[in-house]
Each structure stands twice: as C-alpha cells, then as structure tokens.
Amino acid sequence: MAAAPGKCFLVSGPPGVGKTTLVIRVLESLTNSNPNLKVQGFYTREVREGSERVGFDVVTLDGRKGPLSSTKISTPESFRWPTVGQYKVDLASFESLALPELQVKEDTDLFIIDEVGKMELFSSSFFPAVLKVLQSNIPVLATIPIPRSGRDIPGVARLRNHPGATVFTLSTSNRDAIKEQIYSELIDLLHKN
C-alpha cells in the first residue's frame, strides 16, 4: 500500500531559499494547533563559522543532533567518507540519528524528512526507510533539492514522481503562501485521520 494522493508533501527549491525554515514553521504551527500531534523525523541545519558555512547537522525533532557533513573534519576515518562538493558526509552520525526517526510506529501522525538529498542518499539504508514511511500511509512533509542541469538524483526523482506526492517549488516570493497552503492541507488531512 502506498501513500494516498496528497499525503506526501515535497518542498523543493534552490539552496538557501528557506526549505528547512518552511518545514519548521509548518511543524510549529501544527503542534501549536494540535499539542498532542505525534511527529517523527529530522531536519538539517547549517553549521556556520562567522559567515562561512562549514557543514550541516542532522537534528531530530526531540532535539538530538550530530554532524551530517563538514568541511572541517580531518581524521584518518573521514578520508574514506563520501563527499558532496567540499563536504565530507558522516554517514555513521547521520544514520544513528535519522534512521530510528524513520521507523514506522502505529501512533505516528506525521513524518518530517529534511532532506532527501545527495548527502543523505549516500546511506544505503536511508532511501528504503523513506519508502517504508511512504508505504505506511502516514502523511510526510519532506524537502528535496531542485534538479541540477535538468537531472534529478534517482531517489529524488522517484519521490517526485510518487503517486501520492505533491511538489511545492519554493521561491522568496511564494514562501509565505506555500507555508499556509501546506499547513492548511495537512490540518485537513490530520483531522480526517
């Protein structure tokens, strides 16, 4: 059984447009209007030194965090890690935090997955866990990168083309409207369940 139409909300857009911020704002609005909402998942947050972005942390919704990637890590172990541009991806840290958050539980109302992107997809366990979440029929709010040079990452393309997926392409001019639209659709969906 796959996610029903309209149960997978994908937020796409260029880097820095506010995808993570939108997801967090929607989540805050949902939990303010429904304090008993059971939400699982994670988001990614930039790590900065001054004005320079030096990596990303993965943060669970209960506040645990660890490195996803960094330009500053230089250990013997890190030389074997996959890279995306200048960032070394710490798969062990990512998997230890993100994968338990993607375990389907009966009482979960909503999953937050920020992001399904190149760094995360280096984990061979991550995409199968995302697919299990989609098959659970529990609503999902996730972020995905925009295609580069007209090419989508295969896992991202699969999500984008999923029958239950609605893709919202974010820009600086439509952020507020899209936040309200996703919030409204999720409120309707959560009240029906």
JSON list of C-alpha atoms in Angstrom, two decimals:
[
{"chain": "A", "resi": 1, "resn": "MET", "atom": "CA", "xyz": [0.00, 0.00, 0.00]},
{"chain": "A", "resi": 2, "resn": "ALA", "atom": "CA", "xyz": [1.46, 3.37, -0.98]},
{"chain": "A", "resi": 3, "resn": "ALA", "atom": "CA", "xyz": [0.79, 6.83, 0.35]},
{"chain": "A", "resi": 4, "resn": "ALA", "atom": "CA", "xyz": [-2.60, 8.05, -0.78]},
{"chain": "A", "resi": 5, "resn": "PRO", "atom": "CA", "xyz": [-2.71, 11.01, -3.18]},
{"chain": "A", "resi": 6, "resn": "GLY", "atom": "CA", "xyz": [-1.88, 14.20, -1.36]},
{"chain": "A", "resi": 7, "resn": "LYS", "atom": "CA", "xyz": [-0.20, 12.51, 1.62]},
{"chain": "A", "resi": 8, "resn": "CYS", "atom": "CA", "xyz": [3.40, 13.27, 0.61]},
{"chain": "A", "resi": 9, "resn": "PHE", "atom": "CA", "xyz": [4.25, 16.97, 0.55]},
{"chain": "A", "resi": 10, "resn": "LEU", "atom": "CA", "xyz": [7.62, 17.69, -1.07]},
{"chain": "A", "resi": 11, "resn": "VAL", "atom": "CA", "xyz": [9.19, 21.14, -0.78]},
{"chain": "A", "resi": 12, "resn": "SER", "atom": "CA", "xyz": [11.77, 21.88, -3.45]},
{"chain": "A", "resi": 13, "resn": "GLY", "atom": "CA", "xyz": [13.79, 24.93, -4.38]},
{"chain": "A", "resi": 14, "resn": "PRO", "atom": "CA", "xyz": [17.32, 26.27, -4.72]},
{"chain": "A", "resi": 15, "resn": "PRO", "atom": "CA", "xyz": [19.77, 26.11, -1.80]},
{"chain": "A", "resi": 16, "resn": "GLY", "atom": "CA", "xyz": [19.17, 28.84, 0.76]},
{"chain": "A", "resi": 17, "resn": "VAL", "atom": "CA", "xyz": [15.58, 29.63, -0.32]},
{"chain": "A", "resi": 18, "resn": "GLY", "atom": "CA", "xyz": [14.14, 28.55, 3.02]},
{"chain": "A", "resi": 19, "resn": "LYS", "atom": "CA", "xyz": [13.00, 24.92, 2.64]},
{"chain": "A", "resi": 20, "resn": "THR", "atom": "CA", "xyz": [14.06, 23.90, 6.15]},
{"chain": "A", "resi": 21, "resn": "THR", "atom": "CA", "xyz": [12.68, 27.10, 7.66]},
{"chain": "A", "resi": 22, "resn": "LEU", "atom": "CA", "xyz": [9.34, 26.47, 5.97]},
{"chain": "A", "resi": 23, "resn": "VAL", "atom": "CA", "xyz": [9.18, 22.89, 7.28]},
{"chain": "A", "resi": 24, "resn": "ILE", "atom": "CA", "xyz": [9.98, 24.05, 10.82]},
{"chain": "A", "resi": 25, "resn": "ARG", "atom": "CA", "xyz": [7.37, 26.84, 10.63]},
{"chain": "A", "resi": 26, "resn": "VAL", "atom": "CA", "xyz": [4.70, 24.40, 9.38]},
{"chain": "A", "resi": 27, "resn": "LEU", "atom": "CA", "xyz": [5.61, 21.97, 12.17]},
{"chain": "A", "resi": 28, "resn": "GLU", "atom": "CA", "xyz": [5.43, 24.74, 14.80]},
{"chain": "A", "resi": 29, "resn": "SER", "atom": "CA", "xyz": [2.01, 25.84, 13.53]},
{"chain": "A", "resi": 30, "resn": "LEU", "atom": "CA", "xyz": [0.73, 22.24, 13.51]},
{"chain": "A", "resi": 31, "resn": "THR", "atom": "CA", "xyz": [1.92, 21.49, 17.03]},
{"chain": "A", "resi": 32, "resn": "ASN", "atom": "CA", "xyz": [0.57, 24.81, 18.33]},
{"chain": "A", "resi": 33, "resn": "SER", "atom": "CA", "xyz": [-2.90, 23.97, 16.98]},
{"chain": "A", "resi": 34, "resn": "ASN", "atom": "CA", "xyz": [-2.65, 20.30, 17.97]},
{"chain": "A", "resi": 35, "resn": "PRO", "atom": "CA", "xyz": [-0.36, 19.77, 21.01]},
{"chain": "A", "resi": 36, "resn": "ASN", "atom": "CA", "xyz": [-0.98, 16.00, 21.01]},
{"chain": "A", "resi": 37, "resn": "LEU", "atom": "CA", "xyz": [0.28, 15.57, 17.44]},
{"chain": "A", "resi": 38, "resn": "LYS", "atom": "CA", "xyz": [2.82, 12.74, 17.25]},
{"chain": "A", "resi": 39, "resn": "VAL", "atom": "CA", "xyz": [5.53, 13.71, 14.78]},
{"chain": "A", "resi": 40, "resn": "GLN", "atom": "CA", "xyz": [8.70, 11.80, 13.92]},
{"chain": "A", "resi": 41, "resn": "GLY", "atom": "CA", "xyz": [11.63, 12.80, 11.79]},
{"chain": "A", "resi": 42, "resn": "PHE", "atom": "CA", "xyz": [14.56, 15.13, 11.44]},
{"chain": "A", "resi": 43, "resn": "TYR", "atom": "CA", "xyz": [15.78, 18.27, 9.76]},
{"chain": "A", "resi": 44, "resn": "THR", "atom": "CA", "xyz": [19.18, 19.56, 8.72]},
{"chain": "A", "resi": 45, "resn": "ARG", "atom": "CA", "xyz": [20.71, 22.77, 9.96]},
{"chain": "A", "resi": 46, "resn": "GLU", "atom": "CA", "xyz": [23.64, 24.74, 8.58]},
{"chain": "A", "resi": 47, "resn": "VAL", "atom": "CA", "xyz": [26.77, 24.95, 10.70]},
{"chain": "A", "resi": 48, "resn": "ARG", "atom": "CA", "xyz": [28.50, 28.30, 10.28]},
{"chain": "A", "resi": 49, "resn": "GLU", "atom": "CA", "xyz": [31.75, 29.81, 11.41]},
{"chain": "A", "resi": 50, "resn": "GLY", "atom": "CA", "xyz": [31.18, 33.52, 11.02]},
{"chain": "A", "resi": 51, "resn": "SER", "atom": "CA", "xyz": [29.64, 34.00, 7.60]},
{"chain": "A", "resi": 52, "resn": "GLU", "atom": "CA", "xyz": [31.10, 30.76, 6.20]},
{"chain": "A", "resi": 53, "resn": "ARG", "atom": "CA", "xyz": [29.01, 27.58, 6.01]},
{"chain": "A", "resi": 54, "resn": "VAL", "atom": "CA", "xyz": [31.26, 24.75, 7.19]},
{"chain": "A", "resi": 55, "resn": "GLY", "atom": "CA", "xyz": [28.77, 21.91, 7.32]},
{"chain": "A", "resi": 56, "resn": "PHE", "atom": "CA", "xyz": [25.36, 20.60, 8.27]},
{"chain": "A", "resi": 57, "resn": "ASP", "atom": "CA", "xyz": [23.98, 18.96, 11.39]},
{"chain": "A", "resi": 58, "resn": "VAL", "atom": "CA", "xyz": [21.13, 16.49, 11.46]},
{"chain": "A", "resi": 59, "resn": "VAL", "atom": "CA", "xyz": [18.65, 17.37, 14.22]},
{"chain": "A", "resi": 60, "resn": "THR", "atom": "CA", "xyz": [15.89, 15.07, 15.45]},
{"chain": "A", "resi": 61, "resn": "LEU", "atom": "CA", "xyz": [12.53, 16.54, 16.41]},
{"chain": "A", "resi": 62, "resn": "ASP", "atom": "CA", "xyz": [13.25, 15.75, 20.06]},
{"chain": "A", "resi": 63, "resn": "GLY", "atom": "CA", "xyz": [16.42, 17.87, 19.89]},
{"chain": "A", "resi": 64, "resn": "ARG", "atom": "CA", "xyz": [19.23, 15.35, 19.48]},
{"chain": "A", "resi": 65, "resn": "LYS", "atom": "CA", "xyz": [21.85, 16.42, 16.94]},
{"chain": "A", "resi": 66, "resn": "GLY", "atom": "CA", "xyz": [25.04, 15.31, 15.29]},
{"chain": "A", "resi": 67, "resn": "PRO", "atom": "CA", "xyz": [27.11, 16.08, 12.23]},
{"chain": "A", "resi": 68, "resn": "LEU", "atom": "CA", "xyz": [25.79, 15.27, 8.76]},
{"chain": "A", "resi": 69, "resn": "SER", "atom": "CA", "xyz": [28.70, 16.83, 6.90]},
{"chain": "A", "resi": 70, "resn": "SER", "atom": "CA", "xyz": [31.63, 19.13, 7.40]},
{"chain": "A", "resi": 71, "resn": "THR", "atom": "CA", "xyz": [34.48, 20.85, 5.64]},
{"chain": "A", "resi": 72, "resn": "LYS", "atom": "CA", "xyz": [36.45, 20.88, 8.91]},
{"chain": "A", "resi": 73, "resn": "ILE", "atom": "CA", "xyz": [36.65, 17.17, 9.81]},
{"chain": "A", "resi": 74, "resn": "SER", "atom": "CA", "xyz": [40.05, 15.70, 9.03]},
{"chain": "A", "resi": 75, "resn": "THR", "atom": "CA", "xyz": [40.52, 12.38, 10.76]},
{"chain": "A", "resi": 76, "resn": "PRO", "atom": "CA", "xyz": [42.00, 9.19, 9.28]},
{"chain": "A", "resi": 77, "resn": "GLU", "atom": "CA", "xyz": [38.46, 7.75, 9.23]},
{"chain": "A", "resi": 78, "resn": "SER", "atom": "CA", "xyz": [36.99, 10.80, 7.44]},
{"chain": "A", "resi": 79, "resn": "PHE", "atom": "CA", "xyz": [39.24, 10.33, 4.40]},
{"chain": "A", "resi": 80, "resn": "ARG", "atom": "CA", "xyz": [37.08, 7.31, 3.49]},
{"chain": "A", "resi": 81, "resn": "TRP", "atom": "CA", "xyz": [33.81, 9.23, 3.82]},
{"chain": "A", "resi": 82, "resn": "PRO", "atom": "CA", "xyz": [31.79, 10.18, 0.73]},
{"chain": "A", "resi": 83, "resn": "THR", "atom": "CA", "xyz": [31.95, 13.81, -0.35]},
{"chain": "A", "resi": 84, "resn": "VAL", "atom": "CA", "xyz": [29.49, 16.27, -1.83]},
{"chain": "A", "resi": 85, "resn": "GLY", "atom": "CA", "xyz": [31.43, 19.26, -3.12]},
{"chain": "A", "resi": 86, "resn": "GLN", "atom": "CA", "xyz": [33.67, 20.37, -0.26]},
{"chain": "A", "resi": 87, "resn": "TYR", "atom": "CA", "xyz": [31.69, 18.50, 2.41]},
{"chain": "A", "resi": 88, "resn": "LYS", "atom": "CA", "xyz": [32.64, 15.13, 3.90]},
{"chain": "A", "resi": 89, "resn": "VAL", "atom": "CA", "xyz": [29.50, 13.17, 4.81]},
{"chain": "A", "resi": 90, "resn": "ASP", "atom": "CA", "xyz": [29.47, 11.47, 8.23]},
{"chain": "A", "resi": 91, "resn": "LEU", "atom": "CA", "xyz": [27.17, 8.54, 7.43]},
{"chain": "A", "resi": 92, "resn": "ALA", "atom": "CA", "xyz": [27.53, 6.87, 10.84]},
{"chain": "A", "resi": 93, "resn": "SER", "atom": "CA", "xyz": [26.38, 10.03, 12.64]},
{"chain": "A", "resi": 94, "resn": "PHE", "atom": "CA", "xyz": [23.55, 10.61, 10.16]},
{"chain": "A", "resi": 95, "resn": "GLU", "atom": "CA", "xyz": [22.28, 7.03, 10.30]},
{"chain": "A", "resi": 96, "resn": "SER", "atom": "CA", "xyz": [22.44, 6.83, 14.10]},
{"chain": "A", "resi": 97, "resn": "LEU", "atom": "CA", "xyz": [20.10, 9.82, 14.36]},
{"chain": "A", "resi": 98, "resn": "ALA", "atom": "CA", "xyz": [17.92, 9.75, 11.23]},
{"chain": "A", "resi": 99, "resn": "LEU", "atom": "CA", "xyz": [17.17, 6.06, 10.72]},
{"chain": "A", "resi": 100, "resn": "PRO", "atom": "CA", "xyz": [15.49, 5.47, 14.13]},
{"chain": "A", "resi": 101, "resn": "GLU", "atom": "CA", "xyz": [13.29, 8.52, 13.41]},
{"chain": "A", "resi": 102, "resn": "LEU", "atom": "CA", "xyz": [12.03, 6.85, 10.22]},
{"chain": "A", "resi": 103, "resn": "GLN", "atom": "CA", "xyz": [10.76, 3.73, 12.00]},
{"chain": "A", "resi": 104, "resn": "VAL", "atom": "CA", "xyz": [7.03, 3.49, 11.35]},
{"chain": "A", "resi": 105, "resn": "LYS", "atom": "CA", "xyz": [5.01, 3.42, 14.58]},
{"chain": "A", "resi": 106, "resn": "GLU", "atom": "CA", "xyz": [1.27, 2.93, 14.84]},
{"chain": "A", "resi": 107, "resn": "ASP", "atom": "CA", "xyz": [0.59, 6.19, 16.68]},
{"chain": "A", "resi": 108, "resn": "THR", "atom": "CA", "xyz": [2.63, 8.49, 14.42]},
{"chain": "A", "resi": 109, "resn": "ASP", "atom": "CA", "xyz": [0.56, 11.26, 12.80]},
{"chain": "A", "resi": 110, "resn": "LEU", "atom": "CA", "xyz": [3.22, 12.88, 10.57]},
{"chain": "A", "resi": 111, "resn": "PHE", "atom": "CA", "xyz": [6.78, 12.37, 9.35]},
{"chain": "A", "resi": 112, "resn": "ILE", "atom": "CA", "xyz": [9.21, 15.24, 8.73]},
{"chain": "A", "resi": 113, "resn": "ILE", "atom": "CA", "xyz": [12.16, 14.41, 6.45]},
{"chain": "A", "resi": 114, "resn": "ASP", "atom": "CA", "xyz": [14.55, 17.28, 5.69]},
{"chain": "A", "resi": 115, "resn": "GLU", "atom": "CA", "xyz": [16.18, 16.47, 3.39]},
{"chain": "A", "resi": 116, "resn": "VAL", "atom": "CA", "xyz": [16.09, 13.66, 0.87]},
{"chain": "A", "resi": 117, "resn": "GLY", "atom": "CA", "xyz": [19.23, 14.82, -0.93]},
{"chain": "A", "resi": 118, "resn": "LYS", "atom": "CA", "xyz": [22.58, 13.67, -2.22]},
{"chain": "A", "resi": 119, "resn": "MET", "atom": "CA", "xyz": [24.29, 13.59, 1.19]},
{"chain": "A", "resi": 120, "resn": "GLU", "atom": "CA", "xyz": [21.54, 11.58, 2.83]},
{"chain": "A", "resi": 121, "resn": "LEU", "atom": "CA", "xyz": [21.22, 9.19, -0.10]},
{"chain": "A", "resi": 122, "resn": "PHE", "atom": "CA", "xyz": [24.84, 8.02, 0.40]},
{"chain": "A", "resi": 123, "resn": "SER", "atom": "CA", "xyz": [23.31, 5.93, 3.19]},
{"chain": "A", "resi": 124, "resn": "SER", "atom": "CA", "xyz": [22.21, 2.62, 1.68]},
{"chain": "A", "resi": 125, "resn": "SER", "atom": "CA", "xyz": [19.60, 2.26, 4.45]},
{"chain": "A", "resi": 126, "resn": "PHE", "atom": "CA", "xyz": [18.06, 5.73, 4.15]},
{"chain": "A", "resi": 127, "resn": "PHE", "atom": "CA", "xyz": [16.00, 5.50, 0.94]},
{"chain": "A", "resi": 128, "resn": "PRO", "atom": "CA", "xyz": [14.48, 2.10, 1.82]},
{"chain": "A", "resi": 129, "resn": "ALA", "atom": "CA", "xyz": [13.43, 3.64, 5.17]},
{"chain": "A", "resi": 130, "resn": "VAL", "atom": "CA", "xyz": [11.87, 6.60, 3.33]},
{"chain": "A", "resi": 131, "resn": "LEU", "atom": "CA", "xyz": [9.96, 4.18, 1.07]},
{"chain": "A", "resi": 132, "resn": "LYS", "atom": "CA", "xyz": [8.64, 2.30, 4.13]},
{"chain": "A", "resi": 133, "resn": "VAL", "atom": "CA", "xyz": [7.40, 5.60, 5.53]},
{"chain": "A", "resi": 134, "resn": "LEU", "atom": "CA", "xyz": [5.59, 6.30, 2.22]},
{"chain": "A", "resi": 135, "resn": "GLN", "atom": "CA", "xyz": [4.05, 2.82, 2.27]},
{"chain": "A", "resi": 136, "resn": "SER", "atom": "CA", "xyz": [2.75, 3.40, 5.81]},
{"chain": "A", "resi": 137, "resn": "ASN", "atom": "CA", "xyz": [0.15, 5.87, 4.53]},
{"chain": "A", "resi": 138, "resn": "ILE", "atom": "CA", "xyz": [1.19, 8.35, 7.27]},
{"chain": "A", "resi": 139, "resn": "PRO", "atom": "CA", "xyz": [1.47, 11.91, 5.90]},
{"chain": "A", "resi": 140, "resn": "VAL", "atom": "CA", "xyz": [5.00, 13.09, 5.06]},
{"chain": "A", "resi": 141, "resn": "LEU", "atom": "CA", "xyz": [6.44, 16.59, 4.79]},
{"chain": "A", "resi": 142, "resn": "ALA", "atom": "CA", "xyz": [9.87, 16.40, 3.18]},
{"chain": "A", "resi": 143, "resn": "THR", "atom": "CA", "xyz": [12.35, 18.58, 1.35]},
{"chain": "A", "resi": 144, "resn": "ILE", "atom": "CA", "xyz": [14.12, 17.70, -1.88]},
{"chain": "A", "resi": 145, "resn": "PRO", "atom": "CA", "xyz": [16.72, 19.56, -3.95]},
{"chain": "A", "resi": 146, "resn": "ILE", "atom": "CA", "xyz": [15.92, 21.04, -7.33]},
{"chain": "A", "resi": 147, "resn": "PRO", "atom": "CA", "xyz": [17.28, 19.10, -10.32]},
{"chain": "A", "resi": 148, "resn": "ARG", "atom": "CA", "xyz": [20.79, 20.23, -11.32]},
{"chain": "A", "resi": 149, "resn": "SER", "atom": "CA", "xyz": [21.34, 20.80, -15.03]},
{"chain": "A", "resi": 150, "resn": "GLY", "atom": "CA", "xyz": [17.96, 19.22, -15.68]},
{"chain": "A", "resi": 151, "resn": "ARG", "atom": "CA", "xyz": [18.96, 15.99, -13.90]},
{"chain": "A", "resi": 152, "resn": "ASP", "atom": "CA", "xyz": [17.34, 14.69, -10.73]},
{"chain": "A", "resi": 153, "resn": "ILE", "atom": "CA", "xyz": [19.09, 12.37, -8.28]},
{"chain": "A", "resi": 154, "resn": "PRO", "atom": "CA", "xyz": [17.43, 8.96, -8.96]},
{"chain": "A", "resi": 155, "resn": "GLY", "atom": "CA", "xyz": [15.96, 8.60, -5.43]},
{"chain": "A", "resi": 156, "resn": "VAL", "atom": "CA", "xyz": [14.67, 12.17, -5.54]},
{"chain": "A", "resi": 157, "resn": "ALA", "atom": "CA", "xyz": [13.12, 11.58, -8.97]},
{"chain": "A", "resi": 158, "resn": "ARG", "atom": "CA", "xyz": [11.36, 8.52, -7.58]},
{"chain": "A", "resi": 159, "resn": "LEU", "atom": "CA", "xyz": [9.88, 10.59, -4.74]},
{"chain": "A", "resi": 160, "resn": "ARG", "atom": "CA", "xyz": [8.95, 13.47, -7.04]},
{"chain": "A", "resi": 161, "resn": "ASN", "atom": "CA", "xyz": [7.07, 11.04, -9.32]},
{"chain": "A", "resi": 162, "resn": "HIS", "atom": "CA", "xyz": [5.43, 9.09, -6.48]},
{"chain": "A", "resi": 163, "resn": "PRO", "atom": "CA", "xyz": [1.63, 8.89, -6.99]},
{"chain": "A", "resi": 164, "resn": "GLY", "atom": "CA", "xyz": [0.96, 10.40, -3.55]},
{"chain": "A", "resi": 165, "resn": "ALA", "atom": "CA", "xyz": [3.40, 13.28, -3.94]},
{"chain": "A", "resi": 166, "resn": "THR", "atom": "CA", "xyz": [2.63, 16.96, -4.32]},
{"chain": "A", "resi": 167, "resn": "VAL", "atom": "CA", "xyz": [5.69, 19.09, -5.11]},
{"chain": "A", "resi": 168, "resn": "PHE", "atom": "CA", "xyz": [5.84, 22.71, -3.97]},
{"chain": "A", "resi": 169, "resn": "THR", "atom": "CA", "xyz": [8.62, 24.74, -5.59]},
{"chain": "A", "resi": 170, "resn": "LEU", "atom": "CA", "xyz": [9.71, 27.42, -3.18]},
{"chain": "A", "resi": 171, "resn": "SER", "atom": "CA", "xyz": [10.93, 30.91, -4.05]},
{"chain": "A", "resi": 172, "resn": "THR", "atom": "CA", "xyz": [11.46, 34.00, -1.94]},
{"chain": "A", "resi": 173, "resn": "SER", "atom": "CA", "xyz": [8.22, 35.46, -3.32]},
{"chain": "A", "resi": 174, "resn": "ASN", "atom": "CA", "xyz": [5.93, 32.49, -2.56]},
{"chain": "A", "resi": 175, "resn": "ARG", "atom": "CA", "xyz": [7.33, 31.16, 0.76]},
{"chain": "A", "resi": 176, "resn": "ASP", "atom": "CA", "xyz": [4.56, 32.51, 2.99]},
{"chain": "A", "resi": 177, "resn": "ALA", "atom": "CA", "xyz": [1.76, 31.41, 0.67]},
{"chain": "A", "resi": 178, "resn": "ILE", "atom": "CA", "xyz": [3.21, 27.89, 0.31]},
{"chain": "A", "resi": 179, "resn": "LYS", "atom": "CA", "xyz": [3.68, 27.61, 4.10]},
{"chain": "A", "resi": 180, "resn": "GLU", "atom": "CA", "xyz": [-0.01, 28.46, 4.60]},
{"chain": "A", "resi": 181, "resn": "GLN", "atom": "CA", "xyz": [-1.12, 26.10, 1.82]},
{"chain": "A", "resi": 182, "resn": "ILE", "atom": "CA", "xyz": [0.86, 23.13, 3.21]},
{"chain": "A", "resi": 183, "resn": "TYR", "atom": "CA", "xyz": [-0.30, 23.90, 6.76]},
{"chain": "A", "resi": 184, "resn": "SER", "atom": "CA", "xyz": [-3.92, 24.08, 5.64]},
{"chain": "A", "resi": 185, "resn": "GLU", "atom": "CA", "xyz": [-3.75, 20.84, 3.64]},
{"chain": "A", "resi": 186, "resn": "LEU", "atom": "CA", "xyz": [-2.01, 19.00, 6.49]},
{"chain": "A", "resi": 187, "resn": "ILE", "atom": "CA", "xyz": [-4.56, 20.25, 9.05]},
{"chain": "A", "resi": 188, "resn": "ASP", "atom": "CA", "xyz": [-7.38, 18.94, 6.82]},
{"chain": "A", "resi": 189, "resn": "LEU", "atom": "CA", "xyz": [-5.61, 15.63, 6.31]},
{"chain": "A", "resi": 190, "resn": "LEU", "atom": "CA", "xyz": [-4.78, 15.15, 10.00]},
{"chain": "A", "resi": 191, "resn": "HIS", "atom": "CA", "xyz": [-8.35, 15.90, 11.06]},
{"chain": "A", "resi": 192, "resn": "LYS", "atom": "CA", "xyz": [-9.67, 13.26, 8.64]},
{"chain": "A", "resi": 193, "resn": "ASN", "atom": "CA", "xyz": [-7.42, 10.55, 10.11]}
]
